[in-house]
Structures are given as structure tokens and as C-alpha cells.
Coordinates of C-alpha atoms in Angstrom, one line a residue:
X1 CA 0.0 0.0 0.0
X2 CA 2.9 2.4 1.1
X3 CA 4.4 1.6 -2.0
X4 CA 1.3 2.2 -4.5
X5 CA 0.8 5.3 -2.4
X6 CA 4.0 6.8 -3.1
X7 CA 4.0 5.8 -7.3
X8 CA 1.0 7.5 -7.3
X9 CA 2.5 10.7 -5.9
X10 CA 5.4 10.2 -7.8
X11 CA 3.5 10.0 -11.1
X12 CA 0.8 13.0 -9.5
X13 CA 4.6 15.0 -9.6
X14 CA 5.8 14.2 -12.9
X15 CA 2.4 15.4 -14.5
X16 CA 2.2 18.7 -12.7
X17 CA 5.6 19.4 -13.6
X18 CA 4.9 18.9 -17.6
X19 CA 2.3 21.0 -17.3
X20 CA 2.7 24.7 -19.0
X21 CA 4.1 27.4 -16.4
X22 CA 1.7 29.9 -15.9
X23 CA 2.9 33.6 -14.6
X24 CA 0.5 35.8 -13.0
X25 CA -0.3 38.6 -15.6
X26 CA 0.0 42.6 -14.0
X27 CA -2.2 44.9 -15.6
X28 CA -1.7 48.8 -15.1
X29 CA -4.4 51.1 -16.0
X30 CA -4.0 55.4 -15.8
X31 CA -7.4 57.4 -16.1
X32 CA -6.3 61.5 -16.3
X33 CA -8.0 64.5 -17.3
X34 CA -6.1 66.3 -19.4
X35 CA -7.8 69.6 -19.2
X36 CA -8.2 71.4 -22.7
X37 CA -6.1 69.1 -24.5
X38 CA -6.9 70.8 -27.7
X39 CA -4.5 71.5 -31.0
X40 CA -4.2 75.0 -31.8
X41 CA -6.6 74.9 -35.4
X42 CA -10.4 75.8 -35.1
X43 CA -13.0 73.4 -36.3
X44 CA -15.8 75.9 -37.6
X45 CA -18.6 73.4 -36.3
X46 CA -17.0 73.6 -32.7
X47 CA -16.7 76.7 -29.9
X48 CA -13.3 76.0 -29.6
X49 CA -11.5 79.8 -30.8
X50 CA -10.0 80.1 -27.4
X51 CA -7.7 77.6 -28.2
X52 CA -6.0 79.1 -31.3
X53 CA -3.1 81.2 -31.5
X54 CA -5.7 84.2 -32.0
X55 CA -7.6 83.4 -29.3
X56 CA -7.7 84.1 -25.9
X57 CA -5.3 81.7 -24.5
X58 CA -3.1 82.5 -27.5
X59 CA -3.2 78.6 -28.1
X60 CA 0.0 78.3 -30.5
X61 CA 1.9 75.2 -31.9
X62 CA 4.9 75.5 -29.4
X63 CA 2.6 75.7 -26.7
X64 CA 0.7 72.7 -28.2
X65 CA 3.3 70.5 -28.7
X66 CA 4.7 71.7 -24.8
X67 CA 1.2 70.0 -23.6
X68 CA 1.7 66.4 -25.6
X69 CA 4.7 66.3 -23.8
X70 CA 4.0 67.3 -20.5
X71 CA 0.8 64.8 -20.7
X72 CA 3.2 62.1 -21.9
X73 CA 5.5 63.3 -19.2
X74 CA 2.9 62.6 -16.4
X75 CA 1.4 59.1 -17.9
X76 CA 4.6 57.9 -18.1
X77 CA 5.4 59.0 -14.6
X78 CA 2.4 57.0 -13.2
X79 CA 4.1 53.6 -12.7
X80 CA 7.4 52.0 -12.9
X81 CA 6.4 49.8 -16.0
X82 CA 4.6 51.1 -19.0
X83 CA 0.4 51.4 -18.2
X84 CA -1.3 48.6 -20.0
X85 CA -4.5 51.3 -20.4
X86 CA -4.8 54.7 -20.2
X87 CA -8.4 55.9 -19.8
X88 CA -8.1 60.1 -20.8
X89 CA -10.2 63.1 -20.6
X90 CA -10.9 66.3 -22.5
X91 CA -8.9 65.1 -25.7
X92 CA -10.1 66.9 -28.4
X93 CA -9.9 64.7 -31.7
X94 CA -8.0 62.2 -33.3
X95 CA -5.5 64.8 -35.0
X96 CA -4.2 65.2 -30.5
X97 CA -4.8 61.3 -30.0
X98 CA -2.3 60.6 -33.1
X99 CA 0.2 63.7 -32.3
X100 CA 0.4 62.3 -28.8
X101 CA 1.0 58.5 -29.6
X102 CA 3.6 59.2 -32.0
X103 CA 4.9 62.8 -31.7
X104 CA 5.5 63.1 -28.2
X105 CA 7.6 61.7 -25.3
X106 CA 4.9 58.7 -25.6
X107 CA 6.3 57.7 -29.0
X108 CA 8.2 54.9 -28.1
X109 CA 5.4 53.2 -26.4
X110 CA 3.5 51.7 -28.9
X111 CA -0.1 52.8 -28.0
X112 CA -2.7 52.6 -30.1
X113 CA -6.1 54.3 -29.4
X114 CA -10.1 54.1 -29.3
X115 CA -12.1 57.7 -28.9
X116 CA -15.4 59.2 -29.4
X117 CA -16.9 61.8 -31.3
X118 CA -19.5 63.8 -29.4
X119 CA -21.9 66.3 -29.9
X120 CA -20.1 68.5 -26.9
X121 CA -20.1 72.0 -28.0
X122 CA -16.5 72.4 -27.7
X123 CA -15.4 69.2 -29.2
X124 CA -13.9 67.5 -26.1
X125 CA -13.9 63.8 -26.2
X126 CA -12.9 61.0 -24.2
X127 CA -10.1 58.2 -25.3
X128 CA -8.9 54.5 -24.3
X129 CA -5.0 54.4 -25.3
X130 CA -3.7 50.4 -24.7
X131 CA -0.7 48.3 -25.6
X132 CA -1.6 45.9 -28.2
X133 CA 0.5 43.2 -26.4
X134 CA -1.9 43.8 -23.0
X135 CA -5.2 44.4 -24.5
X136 CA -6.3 43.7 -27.4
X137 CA -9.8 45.5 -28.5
X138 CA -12.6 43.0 -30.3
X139 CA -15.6 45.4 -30.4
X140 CA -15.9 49.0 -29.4
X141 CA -18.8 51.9 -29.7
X142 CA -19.5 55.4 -28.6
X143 CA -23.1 55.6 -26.6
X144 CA -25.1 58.7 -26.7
X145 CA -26.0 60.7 -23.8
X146 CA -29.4 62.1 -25.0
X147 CA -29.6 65.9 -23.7
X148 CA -32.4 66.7 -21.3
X149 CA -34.3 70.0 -21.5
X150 CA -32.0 72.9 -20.6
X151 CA -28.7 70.5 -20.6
X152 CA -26.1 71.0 -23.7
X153 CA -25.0 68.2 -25.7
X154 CA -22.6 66.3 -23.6
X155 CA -19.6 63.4 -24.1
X156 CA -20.0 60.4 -25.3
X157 CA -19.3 57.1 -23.1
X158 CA -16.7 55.0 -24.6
X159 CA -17.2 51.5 -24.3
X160 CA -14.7 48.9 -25.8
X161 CA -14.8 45.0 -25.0
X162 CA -10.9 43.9 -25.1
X163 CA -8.9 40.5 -24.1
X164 CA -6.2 40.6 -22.1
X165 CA -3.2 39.0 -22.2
X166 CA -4.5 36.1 -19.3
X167 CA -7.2 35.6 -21.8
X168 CA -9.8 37.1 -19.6
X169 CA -12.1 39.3 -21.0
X170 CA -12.4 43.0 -20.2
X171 CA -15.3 45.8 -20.6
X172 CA -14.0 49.1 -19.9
X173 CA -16.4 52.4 -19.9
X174 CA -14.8 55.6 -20.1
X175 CA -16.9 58.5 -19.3
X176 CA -16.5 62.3 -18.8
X177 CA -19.6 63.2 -16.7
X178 CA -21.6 67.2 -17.1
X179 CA -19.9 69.8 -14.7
X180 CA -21.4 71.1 -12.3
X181 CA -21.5 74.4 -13.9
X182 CA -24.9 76.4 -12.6
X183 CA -24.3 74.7 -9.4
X184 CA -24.5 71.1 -8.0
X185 CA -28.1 71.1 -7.3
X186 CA -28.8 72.8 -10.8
X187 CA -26.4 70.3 -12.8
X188 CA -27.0 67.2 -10.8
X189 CA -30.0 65.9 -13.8
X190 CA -27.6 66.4 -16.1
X191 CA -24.8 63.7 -14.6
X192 CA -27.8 62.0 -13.5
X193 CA -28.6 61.5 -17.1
X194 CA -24.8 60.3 -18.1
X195 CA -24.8 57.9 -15.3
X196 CA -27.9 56.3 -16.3
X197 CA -26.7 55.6 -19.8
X198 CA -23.6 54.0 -18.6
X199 CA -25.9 52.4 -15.9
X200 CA -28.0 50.9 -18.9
X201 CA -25.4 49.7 -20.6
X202 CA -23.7 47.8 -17.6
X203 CA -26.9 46.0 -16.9
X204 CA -26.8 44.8 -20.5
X205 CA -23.3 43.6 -20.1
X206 CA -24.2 42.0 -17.2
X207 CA -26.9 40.2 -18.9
X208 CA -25.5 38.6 -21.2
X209 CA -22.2 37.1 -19.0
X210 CA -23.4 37.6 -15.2
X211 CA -19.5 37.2 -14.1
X212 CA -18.6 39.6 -16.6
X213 CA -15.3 41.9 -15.7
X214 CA -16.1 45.7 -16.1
X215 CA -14.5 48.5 -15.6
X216 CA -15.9 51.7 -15.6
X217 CA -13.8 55.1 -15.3
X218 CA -13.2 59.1 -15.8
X219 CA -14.8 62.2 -14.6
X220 CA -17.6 61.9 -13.0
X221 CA -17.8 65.6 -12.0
X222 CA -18.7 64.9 -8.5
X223 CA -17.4 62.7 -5.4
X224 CA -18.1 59.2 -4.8
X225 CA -21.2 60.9 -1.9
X226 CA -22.4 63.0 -4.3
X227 CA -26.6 62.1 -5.2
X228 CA -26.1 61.3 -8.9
X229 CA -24.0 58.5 -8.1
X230 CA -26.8 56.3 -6.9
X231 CA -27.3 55.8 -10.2
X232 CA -24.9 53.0 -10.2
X233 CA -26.5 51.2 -7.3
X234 CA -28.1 48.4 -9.5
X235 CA -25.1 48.2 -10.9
X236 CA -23.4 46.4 -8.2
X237 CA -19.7 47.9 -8.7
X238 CA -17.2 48.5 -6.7
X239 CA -15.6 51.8 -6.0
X240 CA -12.1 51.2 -6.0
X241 CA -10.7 54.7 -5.6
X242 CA -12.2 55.7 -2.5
X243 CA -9.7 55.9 -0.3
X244 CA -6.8 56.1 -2.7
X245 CA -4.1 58.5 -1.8
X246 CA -0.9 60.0 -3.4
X247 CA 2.9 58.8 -2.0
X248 CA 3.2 62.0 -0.7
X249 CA -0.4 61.5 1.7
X250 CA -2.2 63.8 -1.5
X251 CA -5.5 62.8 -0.2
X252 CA -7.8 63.7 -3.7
X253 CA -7.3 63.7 -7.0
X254 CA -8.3 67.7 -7.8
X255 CA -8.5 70.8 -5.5
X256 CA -11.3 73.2 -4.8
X257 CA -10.8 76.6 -2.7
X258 CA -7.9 75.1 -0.8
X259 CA -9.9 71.6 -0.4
X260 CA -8.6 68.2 -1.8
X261 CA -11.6 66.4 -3.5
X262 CA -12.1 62.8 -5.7
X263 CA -13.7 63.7 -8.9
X264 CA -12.7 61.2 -11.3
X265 CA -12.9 57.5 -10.2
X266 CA -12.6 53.7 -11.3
X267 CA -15.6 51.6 -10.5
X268 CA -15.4 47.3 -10.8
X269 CA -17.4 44.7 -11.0
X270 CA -16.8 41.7 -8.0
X271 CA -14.8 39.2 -10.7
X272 CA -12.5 42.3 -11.5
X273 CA -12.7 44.3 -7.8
X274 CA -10.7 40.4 -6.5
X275 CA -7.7 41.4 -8.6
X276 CA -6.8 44.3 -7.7
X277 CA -3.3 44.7 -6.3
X278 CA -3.2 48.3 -5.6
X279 CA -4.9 51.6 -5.9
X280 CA -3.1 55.3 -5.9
X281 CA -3.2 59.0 -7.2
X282 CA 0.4 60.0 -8.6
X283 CA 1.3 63.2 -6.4
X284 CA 4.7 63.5 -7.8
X285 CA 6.5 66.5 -7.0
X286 CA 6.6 67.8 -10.5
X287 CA 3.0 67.9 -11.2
X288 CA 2.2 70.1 -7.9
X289 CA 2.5 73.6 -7.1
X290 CA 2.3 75.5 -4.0
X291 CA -1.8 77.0 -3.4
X292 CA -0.6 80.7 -2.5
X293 CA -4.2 81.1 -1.5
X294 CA -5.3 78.7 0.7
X295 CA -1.9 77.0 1.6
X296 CA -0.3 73.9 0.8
X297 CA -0.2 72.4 -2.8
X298 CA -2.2 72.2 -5.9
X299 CA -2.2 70.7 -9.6
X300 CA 0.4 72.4 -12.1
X301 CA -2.0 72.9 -14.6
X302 CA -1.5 74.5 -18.1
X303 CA -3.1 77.8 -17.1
X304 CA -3.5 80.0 -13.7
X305 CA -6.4 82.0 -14.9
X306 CA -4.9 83.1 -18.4
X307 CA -1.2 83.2 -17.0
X308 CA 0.4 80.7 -19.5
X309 CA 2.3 78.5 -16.1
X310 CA 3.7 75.7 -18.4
X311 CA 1.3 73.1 -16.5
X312 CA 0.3 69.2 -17.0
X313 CA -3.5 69.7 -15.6
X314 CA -5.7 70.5 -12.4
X315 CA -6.3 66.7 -12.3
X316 CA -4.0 64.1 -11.0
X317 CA -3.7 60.8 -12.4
X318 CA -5.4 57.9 -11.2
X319 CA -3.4 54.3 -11.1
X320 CA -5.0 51.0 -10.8
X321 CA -2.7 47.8 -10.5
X322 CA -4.8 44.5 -11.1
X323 CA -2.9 41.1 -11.0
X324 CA -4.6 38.5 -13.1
X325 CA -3.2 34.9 -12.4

């Protein structure tokens, strides 16, 4: 018996051992709001004059080409390795996407891109950059937010179904919610509308594969309290980015009258919410300034007012580390 016992071990041994070695598979993914990432031409179908060399931000191509860099700069700042996805906001059209994978400091990296085209009045859009060797895309679409009365014509969500190198399958949402320009109470319909879109289209994901991995991300133009995000409740994600926190103890993502806040966020489902390895805001020296205001620091961002300051954006970068065995 002792002997049986220990050829069938033996033989239990040699079979695990010819099987394939499997590594667990990182996956890093960025979300940042660019703010105004615009090229310096006018599209005559978009409000967008401010940000030409005639206009009031005196928008030229030196200072054009300055922002691609400093936005490659800060993505590539975000992790030690190179992000697998890089969720952005307020990218104007394909002409920046293209300039900044392959004319700026992100050149070498090999991104390629997904982005929407939206009705928004100034012609900001949202964007999905991934490595082809972490994610590769299999269907994508742009969904409609339908205005409200009273509510301009607002981003599209951008929804692209990827696999991954583990051979999982990923749904990512990116989103760039209404501001709350007029006031929160005012506004809050409008994000109320967005949310329920990408609500709407979660619950259809989630209907046709229950276990489903989805990630939705961006702006959301409020904090993870705020009243229009009960929207997601049905949706039975995870907010991820709650209690995420720069190296330096940064304890938001964007400041407001001297006062840190979390406006853009990364929400999982359950299947996706187990792999995550680590959750933080990049606070890196370089992309703060000191708040001579209210004290302390603040985001570098392109513009103080209409003072040209050389800036990245007044958002910080938010990093998500999933491990996928």
C-alpha cells in the first residue's frame, strides 16, 4: 500500500511538472484629465477659438506641442512599468490622440487608441489608449447621452470589450460626466442622465455574462457621496478609488478653494474588484504647485487663470494595478 501510495505521488509529480508554467499577468491602468487638451486649429462646427493662437489663450503650436509632452511626461510618470490602459479626458480629436502617440515623449510606447466623437459644443472627447501586447480590443462603440431640456450636448461614453493577455475578457467604460456648472443642485439631472446611460449599458453587459469583468472610469464631476451616483446602485460595482491617496499623503485627485476632492474615479465589477493589487493618485512633486491662496499644494496645470504657467492639468492621475493569475 505504502508503495502504491507513493507511485501514485510520484506519477501525480511528474504530471504537474509537464504542465505549462503559468505567470500571474500585471495589468496597469492610468485614467487623467487632461484639461483642454486641444490642437491649436479651429473646427468651424465647434466653440473651440479660445484655443488658437488668436484666441484668448493665445493657443500656438509651441505651446501645443509643450502640452503632448507634459501629458506624456505625467502618464509615463504614473508607474514603474509602461500602463497597459490609459483611460483620458478632455482630448479633443483624433488629429491630438495621433500627435500624442507618435509625436511626443509617448512615442516609443506603442499605443494605439479608441475615442469618441461627441456632440459636446466644444469638441472635447474622451479616449482609451492600450498596448496591443496587454489588451487587445474585439468590439468598441461610442453611446449617446441624450440631452435633457435645458442640458447642452454632452460626451459620449466609450465602451470597448478587449482580451487581455491572461485571456480574460475586459469591458472598460470611459466616461466624462456634465460639470457642475450652474451649481451642484442645478447640474445634478444632467450627470444623473450620463450615469444612467452607462448604468444601462452595464446592466446589459451584465446580462449577457453575469461574471462579466467591467471597468468603468473618468470624470464623473462629483465625489463618490455625491446624489447622482446612486445611479450605479443596481449596478453592483465597486468603487475602487475611495480611499486612494498619493505617496506623498495627496488625499484627492483635484482641489477646490484650498480643499482636496475625488472627482474622477474607477468603479469594478466583483470578478475584476478580487484582482486588484493596488490603488493610488500620482502626487509626484513635479506635477504640484504651492496653493498661494489657501496653503499647501495644488495641480500644475497649463493655465493659472490666463497666466500661460507651463502646466500638465488640475487633475491628478489615477493608477489601478490589477494582477490577473
Amino acid at each position: 500500500m505504502i508503495r502504491q501510495i507513493a507511485l501514485a505521488t510520484l506519477v501525480l509529480s511528474l504530471l504537474v511538472l509537464s504542465l505549462p508554467h503559468v505567470t500571474a499577468q500585471p495589468l496597469t491602468l492610468v485614467e487623467l484629465n487632461c484639461e483642454n487638451l486641444f490642437d491649436c486649429r479651429h473646427d468651424s462646427l465647434k466653440q473651440d477659438q479660445e484655443f488658437t493662437p488668436d484666441g484668448g489663450r493665445h493657443w500656438t503650436g509651441r505651446r501645443y506641442h509643450s502640452k503632448l509632452n507634459r501629458i506624456g511626461q505625467e502618464i509615463l510618470s504614473c508607474s514603474e512599468e509602461l500602463p497597459d490602459l490609459v483611460a483620458l479626458v478632455e482630448v479633443e480629436n483624433d488629429s491630438v490622440l495621433h500627435a500624442l502617440t507618435r509625436r511626443s515623449l509617448l512615442r516609443g510606447a506603442g499605443y494605439d487608441y479608441l475615442m469618441t466623437t461627441s456632440p459636446d459644443v466644444r469638441g472635447i472627447d474622451v479616449a482609451l489608449l492600450y498596448a496591443p501586447a496587454s489588451f487587445r480590443p474585439l468590439c468598441y462603440d461610442a453611446i449617446r447621452v441624450p440631452p435633457l431640456p435645458d442640458m447642452r450636448p454632452t460626451r459620449d461614453i466609450l465602451y470597448v470589450k478587449g482580451l487581455l493577455r491572461s485571456a480574460d475578457t475586459l469591458h472598460v467604460l470611459v466616461l466624462h460626466a456634465p460639470s457642475q456648472y450652474g451649481g451642484e443642485r442645478h447640474s445634478r439631472p444632467f450627470r444623473e442622465q450620463a450615469f444612467g446611460v452607462a448604468a444601462s449599458a452595464i446592466d446589459s453587459i451584465r446580462r449577457a455574462d453575469g461574471d462579466a469583468m467591467i471597468l468603468l472610469t473618468g470624470d464623473f464631476n462629483t465625489t463618490a457621496d455625491g446624489k447622482s451616483m446612486r445611479k450605479f446602485d443596481s449596478c453592483l460595482l465597486s468603487n475602487v478609488t475611495l480611499e486612494a491617496k498619493g505617496a506623498n499623503g495627496t488625499p484627492g485627485n483635484y482641489r477646490y478653494q484650498g480643499q482636496w476632492q475625488q472627482l474622477d474615479h474607477v468603479l469594478v465589477s466583483e470578478p475584476l474588484r478580487r484582482k486588484v493589487q493596488t490603488v493610488y493618485i500620482n502626487d509626484a512633486p513635479f506635477l504640484l504647485t504651492i496653493d498661494e491662496r489657501y496653503g499647501g499644494h495644488k495641480p500644475l496645470r497649463s493655465f493659472s487663470g490666463y497666466r500661460y504657467q507651463k502646466g500638465f492639468s488640475d487633475h491628478l492621475p489615477v493608477v489601478v494595478k490589477f494582477m490577473f493569475p
